PDB file of C-alpha atoms in Angstrom:
ATOM      1  CA  MET A1464     -53.603  -3.593 -15.691  1.00 42.00           C
ATOM      2  CA  THR A1465     -51.514  -1.311 -18.479  1.00 42.00           C
ATOM      3  CA  SER A1466     -53.252  -1.395 -21.861  1.00 44.00           C
ATOM      4  CA  TYR A1467     -50.121  -2.374 -24.719  1.00 42.00           C
ATOM      5  CA  VAL A1468     -48.592   0.408 -26.829  1.00 45.00           C
ATOM      6  CA  PRO A1469     -47.207  -1.339 -29.950  1.00 47.00           C
ATOM      7  CA  THR A1470     -43.452   0.068 -30.031  1.00 42.00           C
ATOM      8  CA  PRO A1471     -41.636   0.997 -33.203  1.00 43.00           C
ATOM      9  CA  ASP A1472     -39.811  -2.062 -33.957  1.00 40.00           C
ATOM     10  CA  SER A1473     -43.211  -4.497 -32.797  1.00 41.00           C
ATOM     11  CA  CYS A1474     -44.861  -2.052 -35.761  1.00 48.00           C
ATOM     12  CA  LEU A1475     -42.178  -2.828 -37.924  1.00 42.00           C
ATOM     13  CA  LEU A1476     -41.699  -6.268 -37.536  1.00 39.00           C
ATOM     14  CA  ARG A1477     -45.192  -6.784 -38.547  1.00 45.00           C
ATOM     15  CA  LEU A1478     -44.774  -4.704 -41.586  1.00 44.00           C
ATOM     16  CA  SER A1479     -41.635  -6.630 -42.843  1.00 41.00           C
ATOM     17  CA  GLN A1480     -44.038  -9.917 -42.510  1.00 42.00           C
ATOM     18  CA  LEU A1481     -46.318  -7.653 -45.161  1.00 42.00           C
ATOM     19  CA  SER A1482     -44.030  -7.082 -47.149  1.00 42.00           C
ATOM     20  CA  LEU A1483     -42.178 -10.990 -46.960  1.00 40.00           C
ATOM     21  CA  LEU A1484     -45.848 -12.238 -47.846  1.00 42.00           C
ATOM     22  CA  ARG A1485     -46.074  -9.383 -50.490  1.00 44.00           C
ATOM     23  CA  GLY A1486     -43.032 -10.318 -52.042  1.00 46.00           C
ATOM     24  CA  GLU A1487     -41.415  -6.824 -51.270  1.00 44.00           C
ATOM     25  CA  PRO A1488     -37.882  -6.064 -50.430  1.00 43.00           C
ATOM     26  CA  LEU A1489     -37.611  -6.197 -46.488  1.00 40.00           C
ATOM     27  CA  GLY A1490     -36.478  -2.645 -46.454  1.00 42.00           C
ATOM     28  CA  ALA A1491     -39.573  -1.783 -48.463  1.00 41.00           C
ATOM     29  CA  ALA A1492     -41.575  -2.348 -44.716  1.00 43.00           C
ATOM     30  CA  ARG A1493     -39.699   0.774 -42.820  1.00 48.00           C
ATOM     31  CA  LEU A1494     -40.267   3.309 -45.950  1.00 60.00           C
ATOM     32  CA  ALA A1495     -44.501   2.958 -46.699  1.00 79.00           C
ATOM     33  CA  ILE A1496     -47.350   1.280 -45.963  1.00 85.00           C
ATOM     34  CA  ASP A1497     -50.288   1.174 -49.001  1.00 89.00           C
ATOM     35  CA  THR A1498     -53.810   1.935 -48.396  1.00 90.00           C
ATOM     36  CA  SER A1499     -54.847  -1.042 -47.742  1.00 89.00           C
ATOM     37  CA  ASP A1500     -53.140  -1.013 -44.673  1.00 89.00           C
ATOM     38  CA  PHE A1501     -55.607   2.402 -43.227  1.00 92.00           C
ATOM     39  CA  LYS A1502     -56.468   1.759 -39.713  1.00 89.00           C
ATOM     40  CA  ASN A1503     -58.764   4.747 -38.494  1.00 89.00           C
ATOM     41  CA  GLY A1504     -56.100   5.795 -35.656  1.00 85.00           C
ATOM     42  CA  MET A1505     -53.302   5.452 -37.426  1.00 87.00           C
ATOM     43  CA  HIS A1506     -50.642   7.674 -38.331  1.00 88.00           C
ATOM     44  CA  PHE A1507     -48.382   8.813 -40.902  1.00 90.00           C
ATOM     45  CA  TYR A1508     -46.362  11.392 -42.430  1.00 88.00           C
ATOM     46  CA  MET A1509     -47.133  13.569 -45.750  1.00 89.00           C
ATOM     47  CA  ASP A1510     -46.151  16.793 -46.477  1.00 87.00           C
ATOM     48  CA  GLY A1511     -43.489  16.885 -43.536  1.00 84.00           C
ATOM     49  CA  GLU A1512     -46.555  16.497 -41.370  1.00 86.00           C
ATOM     50  CA  VAL A1513     -47.484  13.962 -39.254  1.00 87.00           C
ATOM     51  CA  TYR A1514     -51.484  13.007 -39.724  1.00 90.00           C
ATOM     52  CA  THR A1515     -53.788  10.714 -37.977  1.00 88.00           C
ATOM     53  CA  ILE A1516     -56.761   8.715 -39.626  1.00 90.00           C
ATOM     54  CA  VAL A1517     -59.960   9.884 -38.600  1.00 87.00           C
ATOM     55  CA  GLU A1518     -62.388   7.763 -40.560  1.00 89.00           C
ATOM     56  CA  PHE A1519     -61.871   6.175 -44.570  1.00 91.00           C
ATOM     57  CA  GLN A1520     -63.839   4.505 -46.696  1.00 92.00           C
ATOM     58  CA  HIS A1521     -62.936   2.611 -50.098  1.00 92.00           C
ATOM     59  CA  VAL A1522     -64.727   3.041 -52.852  1.00 91.00           C
ATOM     60  CA  LYS A1523     -64.941   0.846 -56.152  1.00 89.00           C
ATOM     61  CA  PRO A1524     -66.699   2.983 -58.684  1.00 86.00           C
ATOM     62  CA  GLY A1525     -67.927   1.526 -61.716  1.00 82.00           C
ATOM     63  CA  LYS A1526     -65.777   3.166 -63.759  1.00 83.00           C
ATOM     64  CA  GLY A1527     -62.110   4.420 -63.361  1.00 84.00           C
ATOM     65  CA  GLY A1528     -59.763   2.710 -60.624  1.00 87.00           C
ATOM     66  CA  ALA A1529     -60.560   2.363 -56.852  1.00 91.00           C
ATOM     67  CA  PHE A1530     -59.468   4.544 -54.500  1.00 93.00           C
ATOM     68  CA  VAL A1531     -59.677   5.807 -50.351  1.00 93.00           C
ATOM     69  CA  ARG A1532     -61.690   8.358 -49.392  1.00 92.00           C
ATOM     70  CA  THR A1533     -59.872   9.753 -45.959  1.00 93.00           C
ATOM     71  CA  ARG A1534     -60.523  12.248 -43.136  1.00 91.00           C
ATOM     72  CA  LEU A1535     -57.262  13.051 -41.578  1.00 91.00           C
ATOM     73  CA  ARG A1536     -55.903  15.567 -38.366  1.00 85.00           C
ATOM     74  CA  LYS A1537     -53.226  16.859 -38.553  1.00 86.00           C
ATOM     75  CA  LEU A1538     -51.483  15.979 -35.182  1.00 82.00           C
ATOM     76  CA  ARG A1539     -49.701  19.768 -34.569  1.00 79.00           C
ATOM     77  CA  SER A1540     -52.415  22.260 -35.166  1.00 76.00           C
ATOM     78  CA  GLY A1541     -55.681  19.508 -34.752  1.00 76.00           C
ATOM     79  CA  GLN A1542     -56.486  20.708 -38.236  1.00 81.00           C
ATOM     80  CA  VAL A1543     -58.709  18.839 -40.090  1.00 86.00           C
ATOM     81  CA  LEU A1544     -58.721  17.970 -43.882  1.00 90.00           C
ATOM     82  CA  GLU A1545     -60.190  15.360 -46.443  1.00 93.00           C
ATOM     83  CA  LYS A1546     -58.340  13.652 -48.645  1.00 93.00           C
ATOM     84  CA  THR A1547     -58.310  10.839 -51.556  1.00 94.00           C
ATOM     85  CA  PHE A1548     -56.341   8.324 -52.104  1.00 93.00           C
ATOM     86  CA  ARG A1549     -55.790   6.372 -55.441  1.00 92.00           C
ATOM     87  CA  SER A1550     -56.338   2.223 -54.186  1.00 92.00           C
ATOM     88  CA  GLY A1551     -52.377   0.829 -53.346  1.00 91.00           C
ATOM     89  CA  GLU A1552     -51.329   4.220 -52.884  1.00 91.00           C
ATOM     90  CA  ARG A1553     -47.813   4.513 -50.471  1.00 91.00           C
ATOM     91  CA  VAL A1554     -47.758   6.212 -47.074  1.00 91.00           C
ATOM     92  CA  GLU A1555     -44.474   6.801 -44.355  1.00 89.00           C
ATOM     93  CA  PRO A1556     -45.650   5.277 -41.523  1.00 88.00           C
ATOM     94  CA  ALA A1557     -45.532   7.582 -38.240  1.00 84.00           C
ATOM     95  CA  PHE A1558     -44.325   5.999 -34.988  1.00 83.00           C
ATOM     96  CA  VAL A1559     -45.532   7.693 -31.862  1.00 84.00           C
ATOM     97  CA  GLU A1560     -45.461   7.071 -28.316  1.00 87.00           C
ATOM     98  CA  LYS A1561     -49.014   8.226 -26.541  1.00 88.00           C
ATOM     99  CA  VAL A1562     -49.047   9.561 -22.857  1.00 92.00           C
ATOM    100  CA  LYS A1563     -51.773   9.698 -20.786  1.00 94.00           C
ATOM    101  CA  MET A1564     -52.552  12.910 -19.280  1.00 95.00           C
ATOM    102  CA  GLN A1565     -56.019  14.727 -17.322  1.00 96.00           C
ATOM    103  CA  PHE A1566     -57.122  17.972 -18.099  1.00 96.00           C
ATOM    104  CA  LEU A1567     -57.304  20.166 -15.007  1.00 96.00           C
ATOM    105  CA  TYR A1568     -58.494  23.602 -15.853  1.00 95.00           C
ATOM    106  CA  ARG A1569     -58.356  26.297 -18.452  1.00 93.00           C
ATOM    107  CA  GLN A1570     -55.597  29.488 -17.180  1.00 91.00           C
ATOM    108  CA  THR A1571     -55.629  32.879 -19.746  1.00 88.00           C
ATOM    109  CA  GLY A1572     -55.616  30.978 -23.299  1.00 87.00           C
ATOM    110  CA  ASP A1573     -53.823  27.777 -21.792  1.00 93.00           C
ATOM    111  CA  LEU A1574     -54.559  24.480 -20.904  1.00 95.00           C
ATOM    112  CA  ILE A1575     -52.876  22.634 -18.084  1.00 96.00           C
ATOM    113  CA  LEU A1576     -52.916  18.928 -18.552  1.00 96.00           C
ATOM    114  CA  MET A1577     -51.152  16.351 -15.981  1.00 96.00           C
ATOM    115  CA  ASP A1578     -49.025  13.697 -16.564  1.00 94.00           C
ATOM    116  CA  LEU A1579     -50.872  10.552 -15.172  1.00 94.00           C
ATOM    117  CA  ASP A1580     -47.444   8.900 -14.993  1.00 92.00           C
ATOM    118  CA  THR A1581     -45.377  11.986 -13.258  1.00 94.00           C
ATOM    119  CA  TYR A1582     -48.349  14.212 -12.233  1.00 95.00           C
ATOM    120  CA  GLU A1583     -46.451  16.925 -13.519  1.00 94.00           C
ATOM    121  CA  GLN A1584     -48.856  19.738 -14.499  1.00 96.00           C
ATOM    122  CA  ILE A1585     -47.835  20.982 -18.229  1.00 93.00           C
ATOM    123  CA  PRO A1586     -49.939  24.212 -19.583  1.00 95.00           C
ATOM    124  CA  VAL A1587     -50.431  23.459 -23.036  1.00 93.00           C
ATOM    125  CA  PRO A1588     -52.053  26.513 -25.762  1.00 91.00           C
ATOM    126  CA  GLU A1589     -55.630  25.671 -26.431  1.00 90.00           C
ATOM    127  CA  GLU A1590     -54.687  26.314 -29.998  1.00 87.00           C
ATOM    128  CA  ASN A1591     -52.820  23.042 -29.759  1.00 86.00           C
ATOM    129  CA  LEU A1592     -55.857  20.692 -29.396  1.00 86.00           C
ATOM    130  CA  GLY A1593     -57.632  22.070 -32.288  1.00 82.00           C
ATOM    131  CA  SER A1594     -61.446  22.417 -32.404  1.00 84.00           C
ATOM    132  CA  GLN A1595     -61.753  19.279 -30.110  1.00 87.00           C
ATOM    133  CA  ALA A1596     -59.982  21.238 -27.370  1.00 91.00           C
ATOM    134  CA  LYS A1597     -64.231  22.963 -26.813  1.00 93.00           C
ATOM    135  CA  TYR A1598     -65.166  19.985 -25.585  1.00 95.00           C
ATOM    136  CA  LEU A1599     -63.444  19.485 -22.683  1.00 94.00           C
ATOM    137  CA  LYS A1600     -64.144  19.719 -19.065  1.00 92.00           C
ATOM    138  CA  GLU A1601     -62.248  18.886 -15.983  1.00 93.00           C
ATOM    139  CA  ASP A1602     -60.876  15.583 -14.983  1.00 93.00           C
ATOM    140  CA  VAL A1603     -60.902  14.335 -18.662  1.00 95.00           C
ATOM    141  CA  GLU A1604     -58.197  12.282 -20.291  1.00 95.00           C
ATOM    142  CA  VAL A1605     -56.155  13.894 -22.700  1.00 94.00           C
ATOM    143  CA  ILE A1606     -53.414  11.501 -24.682  1.00 91.00           C
ATOM    144  CA  ALA A1607     -50.120  13.143 -25.553  1.00 91.00           C
ATOM    145  CA  LEU A1608     -48.652  12.255 -28.491  1.00 87.00           C
ATOM    146  CA  LYS A1609     -45.031  11.894 -28.514  1.00 85.00           C
ATOM    147  CA  ALA A1610     -41.879  11.142 -30.969  1.00 76.00           C
ATOM    148  CA  GLY A1611     -38.861  11.017 -28.505  1.00 72.00           C
ATOM    149  CA  GLU A1612     -38.748  14.629 -26.954  1.00 77.00           C
ATOM    150  CA  GLU A1613     -41.160  16.358 -29.007  1.00 79.00           C
ATOM    151  CA  THR A1614     -44.894  16.067 -28.745  1.00 86.00           C
ATOM    152  CA  LEU A1615     -46.887  16.331 -32.000  1.00 83.00           C
ATOM    153  CA  GLY A1616     -49.713  16.413 -31.050  1.00 84.00           C
ATOM    154  CA  TYR A1617     -52.832  15.729 -28.545  1.00 88.00           C
ATOM    155  CA  GLU A1618     -56.145  13.260 -28.831  1.00 87.00           C
ATOM    156  CA  LEU A1619     -59.402  13.644 -27.219  1.00 89.00           C
ATOM    157  CA  PRO A1620     -62.509  10.945 -26.641  1.00 91.00           C
ATOM    158  CA  ASN A1621     -64.230  10.475 -30.363  1.00 89.00           C
ATOM    159  CA  PHE A1622     -67.473  10.632 -28.275  1.00 94.00           C
ATOM    160  CA  MET A1623     -68.322  12.196 -24.914  1.00 94.00           C
ATOM    161  CA  GLU A1624     -71.307  13.395 -22.580  1.00 95.00           C
ATOM    162  CA  LEU A1625     -72.194  16.729 -22.198  1.00 96.00           C
ATOM    163  CA  GLU A1626     -74.775  18.373 -20.291  1.00 96.00           C
ATOM    164  CA  ILE A1627     -76.475  20.590 -21.807  1.00 96.00           C
ATOM    165  CA  ILE A1628     -76.909  24.388 -19.983  1.00 96.00           C
ATOM    166  CA  GLU A1629     -78.212  26.785 -22.178  1.00 95.00           C
ATOM    167  CA  ALA A1630     -81.225  25.911 -25.077  1.00 92.00           C
ATOM    168  CA  ASP A1631     -84.384  27.565 -26.369  1.00 85.00           C
ATOM    169  CA  PRO A1632     -87.499  25.090 -24.663  1.00 81.00           C
ATOM    170  CA  GLY A1633     -88.732  22.257 -26.559  1.00 67.00           C
ATOM    171  CA  PHE A1634     -92.180  22.569 -27.665  1.00 61.00           C
ATOM    172  CA  LYS A1635     -95.807  20.229 -27.083  1.00 53.00           C
ATOM    173  CA  GLY A1636     -95.402  17.995 -30.109  1.00 54.00           C
ATOM    174  CA  ASP A1637     -91.160  17.876 -30.882  1.00 55.00           C
ATOM    175  CA  THR A1638     -90.218  14.037 -31.027  1.00 56.00           C
ATOM    176  CA  VAL A1639     -86.801  12.289 -31.062  1.00 56.00           C
ATOM    177  CA  SER A1640     -87.779  12.146 -34.615  1.00 57.00           C
ATOM    178  CA  GLY A1641     -88.819  15.549 -36.078  1.00 57.00           C
ATOM    179  CA  GLY A1642     -85.619  16.398 -38.475  1.00 67.00           C
ATOM    180  CA  SER A1643     -85.490  20.218 -37.363  1.00 84.00           C
ATOM    181  CA  THR A1644     -82.483  21.109 -34.905  1.00 89.00           C
ATOM    182  CA  LYS A1645     -82.243  24.324 -32.130  1.00 93.00           C
ATOM    183  CA  ALA A1646     -78.586  25.312 -31.434  1.00 93.00           C
ATOM    184  CA  ALA A1647     -77.741  24.518 -27.283  1.00 95.00           C
ATOM    185  CA  LYS A1648     -74.951  25.422 -25.251  1.00 95.00           C
ATOM    186  CA  LEU A1649     -72.621  22.504 -23.870  1.00 96.00           C
ATOM    187  CA  GLU A1650     -71.611  22.618 -20.165  1.00 95.00           C
ATOM    188  CA  SER A1651     -67.901  23.215 -22.437  1.00 94.00           C
ATOM    189  CA  GLY A1652     -68.494  26.245 -23.424  1.00 92.00           C
ATOM    190  CA  ALA A1653     -69.371  24.488 -26.919  1.00 94.00           C
ATOM    191  CA  THR A1654     -72.328  25.133 -28.867  1.00 95.00           C
ATOM    192  CA  ILE A1655     -73.631  22.636 -31.137  1.00 94.00           C
ATOM    193  CA  ASN A1656     -76.947  21.449 -32.666  1.00 94.00           C
ATOM    194  CA  VAL A1657     -79.485  19.558 -31.407  1.00 95.00           C
ATOM    195  CA  PRO A1658     -83.382  18.386 -31.833  1.00 93.00           C
ATOM    196  CA  PHE A1659     -85.526  20.488 -30.705  1.00 91.00           C
ATOM    197  CA  HIS A1660     -87.214  18.215 -27.785  1.00 90.00           C
ATOM    198  CA  ILE A1661     -83.549  18.055 -26.394  1.00 93.00           C
ATOM    199  CA  ASN A1662     -83.791  20.829 -23.031  1.00 92.00           C
ATOM    200  CA  VAL A1663     -81.518  22.206 -20.553  1.00 94.00           C
ATOM    201  CA  GLY A1664     -80.350  19.728 -18.168  1.00 93.00           C
ATOM    202  CA  ASP A1665     -80.129  16.958 -20.502  1.00 95.00           C
ATOM    203  CA  VAL A1666     -77.121  15.290 -20.843  1.00 96.00           C
ATOM    204  CA  VAL A1667     -76.208  14.520 -24.616  1.00 96.00           C
ATOM    205  CA  LYS A1668     -73.577  11.968 -26.455  1.00 96.00           C
ATOM    206  CA  VAL A1669     -71.432  13.860 -28.879  1.00 96.00           C
ATOM    207  CA  ASP A1670     -68.839  12.755 -31.488  1.00 93.00           C
ATOM    208  CA  THR A1671     -66.190  15.345 -30.808  1.00 91.00           C
ATOM    209  CA  ARG A1672     -64.621  15.147 -34.476  1.00 83.00           C
ATOM    210  CA  THR A1673     -67.589  15.885 -36.346  1.00 86.00           C
ATOM    211  CA  ASP A1674     -69.490  18.280 -33.866  1.00 90.00           C
ATOM    212  CA  THR A1675     -72.618  16.096 -34.066  1.00 93.00           C
ATOM    213  CA  TYR A1676     -75.255  15.182 -31.489  1.00 96.00           C
ATOM    214  CA  LEU A1677     -75.828  11.539 -31.465  1.00 94.00           C
ATOM    215  CA  GLU A1678     -77.982  10.918 -28.518  1.00 94.00           C
ATOM    216  CA  ARG A1679     -79.758  11.979 -25.088  1.00 94.00           C
ATOM    217  CA  VAL A1680     -78.216   9.852 -22.412  1.00 93.00           C
ATOM    218  CA  LYS A1681     -80.336   8.192 -19.943  1.00 85.00           C
ATOM    219  CA  LYS A1682     -79.810   9.010 -16.527  1.00 72.00           C
TER     220      LYS A1682
END
């Protein structure tokens, strides 16, 4: 069963309905959405580039106006930045097609991805996937984000389970609740900080957006 991906027209229809409920001109739906519409994974234009919302938080301080704190990823480069919006501030939505691809292998600075519909193999410069590329291992699904024939960027899984291949040994007394960490190398080649009780051979769950260890995966 294929998953439903909203089309630009269906998204615009939904935005039009929201605009009518707010008493706005119908055409306003095509121009902007405001911070009350923010959702993780939403795409919009800013400074001529397309960004996706990694995470956001509505903040209502005791004094001053409310605002929204966001963490954004630029699709073209994978660069992550933090930006604060005034509550109600508007942005222009970006409508993109999501194409499923699979990572096969690395080759002289390129990542070889296969389109899961056409089986075409496409070399993509590793830097195009940003900092998350270091977590790729064979057969991982990657989403290409396209507008027409142009590929704007790529999305990797937010969470991945990877085996520890290098780490200093743990010692007696190291516990899950301990606050200290050590560097550990993952099977993908990435290095993250893990608790001292984690050892070579353990499989850990990692947040690829923040380079954060989450938990040890039970075998």
